[in-house]
Amino acid sequence: MNWHSIATVYAKELKDLLRDKRTVRSMIIIPTLVMPALTFGIGKIAAGVFSKARAETPVVMVLSDGASPGVMAQLEQDKKLRLVPARDDWKQQISDKKLRAAVQLPENFEAGLKAGAAPAVTIYHYEGELKSGFAVNELEAFFRDLSARTARARLAEHGLPETLVRPFETRRENVAAPEKVGGNALGGIVPYMIIILCFMGAVYPALDLTAGEKERGTMETLLCSPVARVDIVLGKFLMVLTSSLAAMVLSLISMSVSAVAAGSVLGGARMAGAARAAAGAGALPTIDPAGVLGVLAMVLPVAVLFSAAIFTVALFAKSFKEAQTYVQPMVFIVILPAVIGMLPGIDLNARLALVPILNLSLVCKEMLSGVWHWNYIALIFGSTCVYAAAALALAVRMFNREDVLFRV
Amino acid sequence: MIEARHLTKTFRDKKRGEIRAVDDVSFRVQPGQIYGLLGANGAGKTTTLRVLATLLQPTGGTAVIAGHDIVREPEKVRANVGFLAASTALYGRLTAREMIAYFGRLNRLPEAEIRVRIKRLADELDMHEFLDRRCEKFSTGMKQKTSIARTLIHDPAVMIFDEPTLGLDVMTARAIVRFVRDCRTRGKTVIYSTHLMGEVEKLCDIVGIIHDGRLHAEGSPAALIARTGEADMEDAFVQIVGAKEPA
Ligand SMILES: Nc1ncnc2c1ncn2[C@@H]1O[C@H](COP(=O)(O)OP(=O)(O)OP(=O)(O)O)[C@@H](O)[C@H]1O
Ligand SMILES: [Mg+2]
């Protein structure tokens, strides 16, 4: 191994790649602009759809025998509901989403209430449909209130206190520190984003510096130089790693900046100066800044693993296009554990700590909420370093195989 | 100097089984000599030269180039070799100057020395006009000149050319041939592969006729023609290769 040669190869690859519009796009523009735009864009659209659905007064139909004018009048007055006259095709209308929900009052509902009976009110709705759900919530709130008022009236009639049917109340109060709440809420999505960005940042240069060079015929030229193959691999690998980390850091910074600019989405105002200093911390205003630094440290061996793995796979291909077809399935191998790690309820244990990518996702979730299981952290960092070293060793080995470099 | 001893290279191919691309080839080239490797398509020229340039490992035999064994000291061999083939391309996004300087650095030359040598090579090859333009926009002739400068930046004692005139027009091809002669004049050891009889007659001191990976005949062009009793190199080649062609 010769550092002068490695540095020479690295410097050349950096200059060469920065002159390539496609690299600039995949390494700089996409992470800084598109990823945050996508994230916040989708968030904004989702929020928009949600609040629009919220703002709409749900259209509901009351099916009754006409013997409950009092309840009907109260429902009419409820501003959160819009009553439409009863019609026979209400089922069809709910299916067609013209009607959000229908409520069936039992026969002689009002009379029954006065007589102390317990009649059942049925609400018909469209399961899983957002706006129908809102209508059901409003109807249930109305009937819960009606039920409470009826109970009070009955108790008063008998001169009994209200506590007879409501012996106690429950209340809940949050005692977790705000960063822990933030860590749990964001802890799932942030490691996921980091893992994907690290991977995506490595793909283009890894393909270009291996299969791309073979395709253009420059690989053979490079191999004519007296530089040892291991130095060529390391120089190229360091370039891929640089791109992977650059894509991640750039996109985290740009997401933080847009979060602060947006002000609202993540509550940028609460961001501490210390957090601002740590790269990417701005996106996690209610997250422990130490956690962010921890995440960045844990990501390093994973970035090495990705860079070396993509490099090795792409080395087998004869052309850039062929390499793309090899790398595409790898995306699923990466996304799957990242998604599983994002699911709530999956917690770190010694066995999961050895599963690459998933372990990172899980430990990041913990670190961002201020939980530091040092033994797991050491185990994960150590095991990932071992995997990364193995991947790098494999890359060097494959680069020394002439049937890989001179495949026909 | 180049000395190949029983050089053998076999490839394993899924469909074709074992291919003996180079089969027990021995020859010797002295400084100031041009050795021509003449053979048809698939004869094993490129494979032989790639083994000599240590891009491929021999499966049998070995060669000593400028005093270094190709199996045991491949890096030292490469430091003494300039390899130029139709398949060795330039980095399109680098300028000619950057491309040449990159190979100077890979050969561990000091920066000041690289600058001086690039200036000299650009003078000799008349490259100043496009020295600071990117290689991707070059004409074939400019590319060829840049490649030559790339192979010469470390002033190697041994030059290996694999069909360097392939696909070039007459003028550019003549310029290459002239350049190969210059290498001989400067006392370099040159090995040159081609399938063109004319080039061999004009250029080479010794010709080795390679067919199916085996060296079938060796000698100066005049001696080969005389030995076969044919009128020219082409007829001599056909006789040597044809007579020994397996049924
Ligand atoms: N990497 C490889 N894997 C398998 N077979 C190969 C490989 N390289 C060359 N061959 C085979 O070895 C034989 C010699 O090929 P080589 O390229 O050395 O011939 P050549 O004389 O250079 O021919 P050409 O004039 O076409 O360049 C051919 O049959 C070729 O198919
Ligand atoms: Mg060839």
XYZ file of C-alpha atoms and ligand atoms in Angstrom:
687
model
C 0.000 0.000 0.000
C 1.372 3.362 -1.026
C -0.314 6.560 0.111
C 1.140 8.675 -2.670
C -0.411 6.399 -5.298
C -3.732 6.185 -3.462
C -3.852 9.975 -3.163
C -2.964 10.374 -6.850
C -5.755 8.039 -7.942
C -8.201 9.699 -5.535
C -7.354 13.230 -6.667
C -7.775 12.284 -10.314
C -11.104 10.530 -9.719
C -12.398 13.505 -7.737
C -11.486 15.962 -10.484
C -12.859 13.664 -13.177
C -16.159 13.060 -11.383
C -16.734 16.698 -10.515
C -16.479 17.493 -14.218
C -19.231 15.002 -14.938
C -22.666 16.595 -14.954
C -24.255 13.309 -13.917
C -22.158 13.125 -10.745
C -22.861 16.680 -9.832
C -26.511 15.809 -10.230
C -26.472 12.627 -8.171
C -23.977 13.754 -5.544
C -24.914 17.374 -5.014
C -28.131 18.539 -6.647
C -30.410 15.586 -5.909
C -29.481 15.292 -2.238
C -29.563 19.030 -1.601
C -32.674 19.903 -3.539
C -34.763 16.960 -4.547
C -34.667 14.819 -1.416
C -35.824 17.563 0.970
C -38.285 18.841 -1.588
C -39.685 15.347 -1.872
C -39.819 14.807 1.878
C -41.405 18.125 2.660
C -43.482 18.102 -0.502
C -45.075 14.789 0.411
C -45.512 15.952 4.009
C -47.131 19.139 2.848
C -49.461 17.398 0.431
C -50.440 14.890 3.119
C -51.030 17.682 5.621
C -53.010 19.600 3.003
C -55.242 16.632 2.189
C -55.767 15.995 5.880
C -56.694 19.535 6.826
C -58.936 19.888 3.806
C -60.768 16.753 4.852
C -60.956 18.173 8.364
C -62.336 21.508 7.170
C -65.189 19.908 5.294
C -68.422 19.512 7.306
C -69.391 15.868 6.890
C -72.690 15.139 5.185
C -74.737 12.674 7.235
C -78.218 11.188 7.034
C -80.453 10.310 9.962
C -82.731 7.322 9.495
C -85.569 7.558 11.949
C -89.236 6.772 12.333
C -90.060 10.462 12.867
C -90.858 9.941 16.534
C -87.706 11.658 17.806
C -88.024 15.321 16.816
C -86.001 16.572 19.802
C -82.884 14.552 18.924
C -83.351 15.476 15.289
C -83.449 19.169 16.151
C -80.272 18.888 18.224
C -78.508 17.097 15.369
C -79.637 19.818 12.967
C -78.165 22.441 15.235
C -74.806 20.661 15.484
C -72.538 22.850 13.326
C -70.054 20.065 12.850
C -72.564 18.000 10.896
C -74.606 18.702 7.806
C -77.863 16.752 7.752
C -79.485 15.741 4.489
C -83.013 14.344 4.179
C -83.307 10.588 4.545
C -83.407 8.535 1.359
C -83.630 4.828 0.696
C -80.380 4.566 -1.269
C -78.202 5.716 1.678
C -76.037 2.611 1.477
C -75.236 3.306 -2.143
C -74.564 6.959 -1.358
C -72.032 6.046 1.319
C -70.313 3.679 -1.106
C -70.242 6.458 -3.701
C -68.753 8.794 -1.083
C -71.611 11.270 -1.555
C -72.709 10.607 1.979
C -70.088 10.259 4.728
C -72.177 8.333 7.254
C -75.733 7.472 8.243
C -77.189 7.006 11.680
C -80.104 4.727 12.523
C -82.241 5.894 15.455
C -84.205 3.019 16.955
C -87.982 3.104 17.045
C -89.440 5.534 19.527
C -85.943 6.561 20.562
C -86.947 9.609 22.615
C -89.773 7.849 24.363
C -87.482 4.947 25.156
C -84.897 7.287 26.672
C -87.499 8.888 28.896
C -88.771 5.465 29.970
C -85.312 4.397 31.043
C -84.765 1.881 28.276
C -81.354 1.272 26.634
C -81.984 1.459 22.909
C -79.064 0.971 20.459
C -78.033 3.646 17.941
C -76.264 2.310 14.859
C -73.809 4.351 12.775
C -73.148 3.203 9.207
C -69.867 4.239 7.635
C -67.175 3.523 5.038
C -64.412 1.637 6.840
C -60.939 3.100 6.362
C -62.103 6.176 4.484
C -60.683 9.331 6.046
C -63.695 11.634 5.608
C -66.159 8.954 6.657
C -64.017 8.484 9.767
C -64.342 12.174 10.615
C -68.137 11.933 10.248
C -68.238 8.937 12.577
C -66.107 10.822 15.133
C -68.568 13.728 15.114
C -71.619 11.479 15.379
C -70.072 9.504 18.225
C -69.174 12.715 20.038
C -72.775 13.874 19.690
C -74.283 10.646 21.009
C -71.699 10.379 23.817
C -72.779 13.815 24.926
C -76.451 12.919 24.604
C -75.838 9.766 26.602
C -74.051 11.711 29.359
C -76.831 14.287 29.528
C -79.465 11.567 29.715
C -77.583 9.827 32.524
C -77.307 13.082 34.486
C -81.009 13.747 34.064
C -81.901 10.267 35.275
C -79.650 10.563 38.319
C -81.055 13.996 39.148
C -84.567 12.592 38.903
C -83.695 10.142 41.675
C -81.721 12.705 43.639
C -78.475 10.796 43.204
C -74.979 12.314 42.717
C -73.225 12.096 39.323
C -70.269 10.250 40.895
C -72.498 7.222 41.247
C -71.910 6.296 37.613
C -68.557 8.043 37.266
C -66.657 7.026 40.387
C -63.294 8.379 39.148
C -61.575 10.099 36.298
C -58.334 9.325 34.449
C -55.898 11.855 33.109
C -52.604 11.507 31.304
C -49.531 13.706 31.462
C -46.220 13.476 29.567
C -43.085 13.251 31.707
C -40.613 12.352 28.918
C -38.180 15.117 27.949
C -39.057 16.799 24.668
C -35.966 15.355 22.928
C -37.112 11.853 23.817
C -40.513 12.504 22.324
C -38.830 13.970 19.255
C -36.395 11.064 19.148
C -39.174 8.555 19.083
C -41.172 10.432 16.508
C -38.241 11.272 14.208
C -35.886 8.526 15.329
C -37.485 6.093 12.940
C -37.464 8.198 9.827
C -34.069 9.892 10.206
C -31.909 6.724 10.213
C -33.987 5.464 7.300
C -33.238 8.616 5.313
C -29.550 8.457 6.218
C -29.226 4.836 5.133
C -30.926 5.449 1.800
C -28.931 8.616 1.114
C -25.626 6.917 1.930
C -26.445 4.146 -0.483
C -27.698 6.410 -3.260
C -24.674 8.684 -2.953
C -22.336 5.741 -3.532
C -24.101 4.215 -6.530
C -23.186 6.539 -9.390
C -19.447 6.891 -8.749
C -19.099 3.200 -7.858
C -20.562 2.247 -11.226
C -18.709 4.889 -13.168
C -15.311 4.080 -11.667
C -15.619 0.359 -12.362
C -17.966 -0.791 -15.109
C -17.954 2.676 -16.692
C -14.170 2.640 -17.002
C -14.190 -0.860 -18.450
C -16.780 0.216 -20.994
C -14.785 3.282 -22.047
C -11.502 1.324 -22.201
C -9.693 3.454 -19.647
C -9.440 0.632 -17.116
C -6.841 -1.144 -19.237
C -4.888 2.099 -19.569
C -4.895 2.573 -15.819
C -3.812 -1.011 -15.215
C -0.739 -0.386 -17.407
C 0.643 1.977 -14.790
C 3.064 0.598 -12.201
C 0.647 1.380 -9.365
C -0.315 -1.696 -7.338
C -3.897 -2.813 -7.868
C -4.679 -2.483 -4.174
C -3.784 1.230 -4.389
C -6.050 1.708 -7.391
C -8.919 0.043 -5.507
C -8.358 2.137 -2.395
C -8.115 5.394 -4.325
C -11.318 4.650 -6.194
C -13.041 3.340 -3.092
C -12.228 6.507 -1.130
C -13.840 8.514 -3.916
C -17.016 6.429 -3.701
C -17.039 6.819 0.084
C -16.605 10.571 -0.256
C -19.600 10.748 -2.532
C -21.697 8.606 -0.211
C -20.924 10.776 2.824
C -21.224 14.003 0.850
C -24.670 13.074 -0.427
C -25.813 12.287 3.106
C -24.331 15.327 4.831
C -25.454 17.713 2.084
C -28.999 16.468 2.140
C -29.196 16.543 5.930
C -27.911 20.109 5.970
C -30.304 21.174 3.263
C -33.197 19.457 4.993
C -32.332 21.232 8.226
C -32.178 24.537 6.453
C -35.507 23.985 4.769
C -36.970 22.820 8.080
C -35.856 26.033 9.726
C -37.121 28.016 6.772
C -40.437 26.237 6.891
C -40.368 26.959 10.603
C -43.464 25.005 11.326
C -43.041 21.407 10.239
C -40.480 20.480 12.851
C -40.586 23.521 15.085
C -37.329 25.119 14.018
C -37.577 27.859 16.607
C -36.563 25.550 19.402
C -33.278 24.678 17.820
C -30.301 25.198 20.101
C -27.054 26.774 18.898
C -25.151 23.608 19.717
C -27.498 21.554 17.647
C -27.081 23.971 14.770
C -23.347 23.341 14.806
C -23.684 19.612 14.333
C -24.303 18.807 10.693
C -27.883 17.926 10.096
C -28.944 18.631 13.637
C -31.200 21.420 12.499
C -33.660 18.933 11.084
C -34.054 17.423 14.523
C -34.773 20.388 16.710
C -36.187 18.370 19.563
C -33.508 15.692 19.339
C -30.462 15.310 21.548
C -27.524 16.855 19.585
C -25.185 14.217 21.033
C -27.492 11.671 19.451
C -26.979 13.246 16.060
C -23.200 13.053 16.425
C -23.578 9.449 17.544
C -25.641 8.663 14.463
C -23.049 10.220 12.173
C -20.308 8.144 13.832
C -22.334 4.957 13.474
C -23.081 5.698 9.818
C -19.404 5.791 8.880
C -18.751 2.016 8.786
C -22.084 1.502 7.032
C -21.048 3.966 4.338
C -17.808 2.003 3.966
C -19.806 -1.211 3.702
C -22.120 0.216 1.030
C -19.313 1.778 -0.986
C -17.225 -1.393 -1.001
C -20.206 -3.654 -1.715
C -21.517 -1.615 -4.656
C -17.958 -1.248 -5.967
C -17.442 -5.017 -5.882
C -20.741 -5.837 -7.557
C -20.288 -3.223 -10.273
C -16.784 -4.503 -11.002
C -18.245 -7.635 -12.571
C -20.223 -5.716 -15.162
C -18.825 -4.873 -18.566
C -20.897 -1.749 -18.995
C -22.575 0.911 -16.897
C -26.020 -0.369 -17.931
C -25.177 -3.932 -16.930
C -23.910 -2.696 -13.580
C -27.194 -0.882 -12.989
C -29.118 -4.120 -13.350
C -26.849 -5.704 -10.725
C -27.203 -2.850 -8.270
C -30.964 -2.450 -8.505
C -31.749 -5.577 -6.444
C -29.310 -4.311 -3.821
C -31.619 -1.372 -3.197
C -34.234 -3.739 -1.784
C -31.671 -5.469 0.419
C -30.899 -2.062 1.883
C -34.396 -0.636 2.101
C -35.984 -3.672 3.737
C -33.994 -3.628 6.995
C -34.150 0.155 7.022
C -37.949 0.013 6.858
C -38.180 -2.732 9.471
C -36.063 -0.587 11.772
C -38.498 2.248 11.291
C -41.475 0.184 12.499
C -42.521 0.948 16.048
C -42.202 -1.793 18.639
C -39.056 -3.465 17.294
C -36.362 -3.034 19.905
C -32.697 -3.724 19.926
C -31.368 -7.021 21.276
C -28.059 -8.843 20.997
C -29.122 -10.849 17.954
C -30.569 -7.916 16.029
C -27.408 -5.950 16.890
C -25.532 -8.225 14.491
C -27.872 -7.680 11.539
C -26.279 -5.023 9.346
C -28.326 -1.921 8.447
C -31.216 -3.012 10.713
C -28.944 -2.622 13.738
C -27.990 0.883 12.644
C -31.596 1.833 12.170
C -32.504 0.570 15.645
C -29.561 2.019 17.530
C -30.040 5.400 15.863
C -33.623 5.445 17.053
C -32.363 4.936 20.607
C -29.512 7.425 20.406
C -31.733 10.140 18.989
C -34.031 9.757 21.977
C -31.076 9.953 24.365
C -30.815 6.262 25.216
C -27.236 4.998 25.155
C -26.857 1.232 25.440
C -23.078 1.269 25.255
C -22.681 -2.492 24.961
C -25.013 -2.597 21.944
C -23.400 0.482 20.441
C -19.978 -1.151 20.713
C -21.298 -4.426 19.329
C -22.966 -2.716 16.371
C -20.025 -0.461 15.592
C -17.627 -3.369 15.894
C -19.660 -5.808 13.818
C -20.330 -3.224 11.105
C -16.608 -2.448 10.945
C -15.940 -6.158 10.470
C -18.530 -6.374 7.659
C -17.136 -3.211 6.066
C -13.574 -4.524 6.222
C -14.684 -7.826 4.710
C -16.463 -6.011 1.873
C -13.395 -3.889 1.196
C -11.115 -6.919 1.243
C -13.452 -8.616 -1.207
C -13.322 -5.553 -3.484
C -9.505 -5.703 -3.522
C -9.584 -9.424 -4.187
C -11.996 -9.095 -7.093
C -9.921 -6.286 -8.550
C -6.960 -8.654 -8.619
C -8.875 -11.264 -10.568
C -8.282 -10.985 -14.278
C -11.444 -12.903 -15.161
C -13.358 -10.077 -13.451
C -11.435 -7.213 -15.034
C -11.055 -8.788 -18.483
C -14.394 -10.527 -18.781
C -15.395 -11.203 -22.391
C 15.246 -6.466 -23.381
C 12.352 -8.892 -23.605
C 12.814 -12.592 -23.113
C 9.748 -14.828 -23.214
C 10.258 -18.403 -22.046
C 7.596 -21.017 -22.785
C 4.881 -18.443 -22.240
C 1.452 -20.085 -22.014
C -1.962 -18.637 -21.295
C -5.190 -20.620 -21.169
C -8.658 -19.224 -20.608
C -11.560 -21.180 -19.270
C -14.694 -20.413 -21.207
C -18.129 -21.806 -20.330
C -19.064 -22.557 -23.918
C -15.743 -23.207 -25.607
C -14.067 -25.025 -22.723
C -10.317 -24.489 -22.346
C -8.808 -22.034 -24.805
C -5.034 -22.072 -25.331
C -4.696 -18.455 -26.405
C -0.902 -18.529 -26.035
C 0.853 -21.878 -26.253
C 4.500 -22.336 -25.313
C 5.782 -19.151 -26.917
C 9.482 -18.259 -26.565
C 11.343 -15.364 -28.189
C 13.876 -12.682 -27.440
C 13.977 -8.990 -28.403
C 17.129 -6.904 -27.963
C 17.314 -3.142 -27.333
C 17.166 -1.240 -30.618
C 15.131 -4.006 -32.252
C 11.544 -4.130 -33.385
C 9.936 -7.536 -33.050
C 6.757 -7.966 -35.092
C 4.100 -10.366 -33.925
C 2.137 -11.247 -37.050
C -1.094 -13.171 -36.811
C -4.700 -13.393 -37.944
C -7.732 -12.532 -35.790
C -7.791 -14.628 -32.652
C -4.214 -15.814 -33.135
C -3.239 -14.754 -29.614
C -1.388 -11.476 -30.246
C -3.305 -9.355 -27.733
C -3.121 -12.059 -25.092
C 0.638 -12.420 -25.510
C 1.183 -8.685 -25.204
C -1.164 -8.367 -22.220
C 0.769 -11.093 -20.445
C 4.029 -9.253 -21.201
C 2.513 -6.007 -19.865
C 1.415 -7.958 -16.713
C -2.240 -7.164 -17.302
C -2.791 -10.932 -17.381
C -0.941 -13.640 -15.482
C 0.621 -16.445 -17.535
C -0.667 -19.944 -16.776
C 2.750 -21.346 -17.692
C 6.238 -20.121 -18.460
C 7.370 -16.587 -17.806
C 9.104 -13.594 -19.349
C 11.812 -11.243 -18.209
C 11.429 -7.615 -19.213
C 14.163 -5.047 -18.520
C 15.592 -7.450 -15.983
C 12.340 -8.076 -14.084
C 10.252 -11.218 -14.029
C 6.633 -10.605 -15.096
C 5.254 -13.029 -12.495
C 7.355 -12.062 -9.504
C 7.781 -8.302 -10.061
C 4.854 -7.098 -12.158
C 4.985 -3.545 -10.788
C 8.663 -3.132 -11.674
C 7.921 -4.528 -15.123
C 5.158 -1.993 -15.671
C 7.461 0.836 -14.557
C 9.724 -0.079 -17.489
C 7.036 -0.665 -20.085
C 4.953 1.591 -22.279
C 1.828 -0.238 -23.455
C -0.226 1.131 -26.284
C -3.210 -0.720 -27.735
C -6.325 0.143 -29.650
C -8.170 -0.771 -26.443
C -6.258 1.613 -24.126
C -8.446 4.704 -24.131
C -8.054 8.195 -22.657
C -10.068 9.781 -19.857
C -12.482 11.946 -21.794
C -13.025 14.502 -19.047
C -9.307 15.158 -18.569
C -7.275 17.402 -20.846
C -4.341 15.903 -22.728
C -1.968 17.611 -20.307
C -3.829 16.249 -17.253
C -3.949 12.791 -18.746
C -0.203 12.698 -19.370
C 0.570 14.257 -15.985
C -1.644 11.669 -14.243
C 0.465 8.861 -15.669
C 3.604 10.775 -14.722
C 2.397 10.858 -11.122
C 1.375 7.202 -11.197
C 4.966 6.544 -12.270
C 6.111 8.589 -9.261
C 7.845 11.322 -11.228
C 8.327 14.668 -9.451
C 5.987 17.476 -10.566
C 8.783 19.636 -12.017
C 10.049 16.707 -14.072
C 6.513 16.003 -15.330
C 6.192 19.605 -16.549
C 9.494 19.463 -18.388
C 8.704 16.129 -20.028
C 5.220 17.185 -21.128
C 6.716 20.274 -22.762
C 9.264 18.119 -24.600
C 6.733 15.502 -25.704
C 4.327 18.185 -26.890
C 7.139 19.710 -28.954
C 8.084 16.375 -30.499
C 4.532 15.257 -31.220
C 3.254 18.733 -32.152
C 0.539 18.710 -29.487
C 0.571 22.288 -28.189
C -2.571 23.281 -30.019
C -4.774 20.799 -28.127
C -2.732 20.155 -24.999
C -5.223 21.908 -22.723
C -8.409 20.652 -24.323
C -10.434 17.726 -23.098
C -9.715 14.367 -24.706
C -13.401 13.564 -25.357
C -13.520 16.053 -28.247
C -10.298 14.905 -29.917
C -9.907 13.558 -33.430
C -8.474 10.029 -33.659
C -5.075 11.474 -34.531
C -5.031 13.756 -31.474
C -6.084 10.859 -29.290
C -3.312 8.695 -30.682
C -0.702 11.385 -30.044
C -1.928 11.855 -26.495
C -1.800 8.102 -25.919
C 1.749 7.977 -27.231
C 2.771 10.794 -24.910
C 1.074 8.896 -22.070
C 3.140 5.774 -22.763
C 6.371 7.783 -23.019
C 6.086 10.049 -19.976
C 8.139 7.689 -17.803
C 10.627 7.035 -20.643
C 10.301 3.243 -20.575
C 13.021 0.986 -21.957
C 10.459 -1.373 -23.489
C 7.534 -0.447 -25.728
C 4.635 -2.795 -26.420
C 2.283 -1.913 -29.280
C -0.870 -3.889 -29.974
C -2.175 -3.070 -33.449
C -1.666 0.668 -32.907
C -2.695 1.583 -36.460
C -6.053 -0.183 -36.234
C -8.792 2.021 -37.679
C -6.489 4.947 -38.510
C -6.265 6.710 -41.865
C -3.102 6.389 -43.944
C -1.531 9.635 -42.758
C -2.062 8.945 -39.080
C -0.924 5.347 -39.488
C 2.285 6.514 -41.164
C 2.913 8.923 -38.301
C 2.628 6.028 -35.859
C 4.968 3.875 -37.881
C 7.485 6.725 -37.965
C 7.162 7.074 -34.216
C 7.798 3.353 -33.664
C 10.964 3.649 -35.744
C 12.034 6.595 -33.591
C 11.699 4.344 -30.566
C 14.137 1.920 -32.153
C 16.550 4.732 -32.951
C 16.501 5.740 -29.310
C 17.530 2.221 -28.356
C 14.224 1.038 -26.968
C 13.154 -2.582 -27.116
C 9.968 -2.719 -29.189
C 7.379 -5.428 -29.719
C 4.669 -4.685 -32.247
C 1.644 -6.770 -33.153
C -0.253 -6.495 -36.388
C -2.086 -8.468 -39.022
C -0.834 -6.190 -41.815
C 1.990 -7.657 -43.915
C 3.058 -4.281 -45.263
C 3.731 -2.841 -41.844
C 5.811 -5.843 -40.893
C 7.987 -5.578 -43.988
C 8.575 -1.856 -43.496
C 9.111 -1.878 -39.768
C 10.281 -5.083 -38.183
C 13.758 -6.504 -37.669
C 12.379 -9.889 -36.655
C 8.930 -11.301 -37.330
C 7.246 -14.008 -35.292
C 4.290 -15.636 -37.012
C 1.696 -16.611 -34.450
C -1.251 -18.837 -35.162
C -3.627 -20.542 -32.717
C -1.412 -19.340 -29.898
C 1.736 -21.013 -31.246
C 4.781 -19.373 -32.747
C 5.133 -21.058 -36.145
C 8.146 -19.299 -37.656
C 10.602 -16.582 -36.753
C 13.157 -14.548 -38.669
C 13.700 -11.311 -40.559
C 11.038 -10.599 -43.206
C 13.565 -11.244 -45.985
C 14.685 -14.529 -44.420
C 11.087 -15.742 -44.035
C 10.278 -14.937 -47.649
C 13.468 -16.632 -48.797
C 12.905 -19.688 -46.646
C 9.412 -20.278 -48.001
C 10.444 -19.487 -51.583
C 7.431 -17.216 -51.970
C 7.306 -13.816 -53.676
C 6.270 -11.659 -50.706
C 5.404 -11.619 -47.047
C 1.738 -12.374 -47.584
C 2.422 -15.563 -49.526
C 5.065 -16.541 -47.007
C 2.585 -16.025 -44.185
C -0.109 -18.088 -45.880
C 2.323 -20.885 -46.547
C 3.654 -20.984 -42.993
C 0.220 -20.785 -41.385
C -1.666 -22.775 -43.995
C 0.736 -25.695 -44.150
C 0.549 -26.197 -40.435
C -3.176 -25.571 -40.104
C -4.831 -28.512 -38.363
C -7.217 -30.432 -40.597
N -10.531 -12.870 -21.431
C -10.702 -13.917 -22.255
N -11.480 -14.965 -21.899
C -11.643 -16.017 -22.715
N -11.090 -16.114 -23.936
C -10.318 -15.105 -24.380
C -10.079 -13.951 -23.571
N -9.278 -13.109 -24.259
C -9.021 -13.728 -25.447
N -9.636 -14.900 -25.516
C -9.540 -15.869 -26.635
O -8.180 -16.145 -26.855
C -7.898 -16.238 -28.237
C -6.814 -15.254 -28.622
O -7.348 -13.954 -28.546
P -6.471 -12.632 -28.784
O -7.324 -11.490 -28.441
O -5.195 -12.764 -28.055
O -6.208 -12.673 -30.334
P -5.611 -11.562 -31.284
O -4.513 -12.206 -32.043
O -5.296 -10.350 -30.539
O -6.797 -11.312 -32.298
P -7.349 -9.937 -32.943
O -6.616 -9.764 -34.233
O -8.779 -10.231 -33.175
O -7.088 -8.834 -31.992
C -9.218 -16.006 -28.949
O -9.776 -17.238 -29.267
C -10.052 -15.276 -27.928
O -11.412 -15.571 -28.127
Mg -5.912 -8.292 -30.589
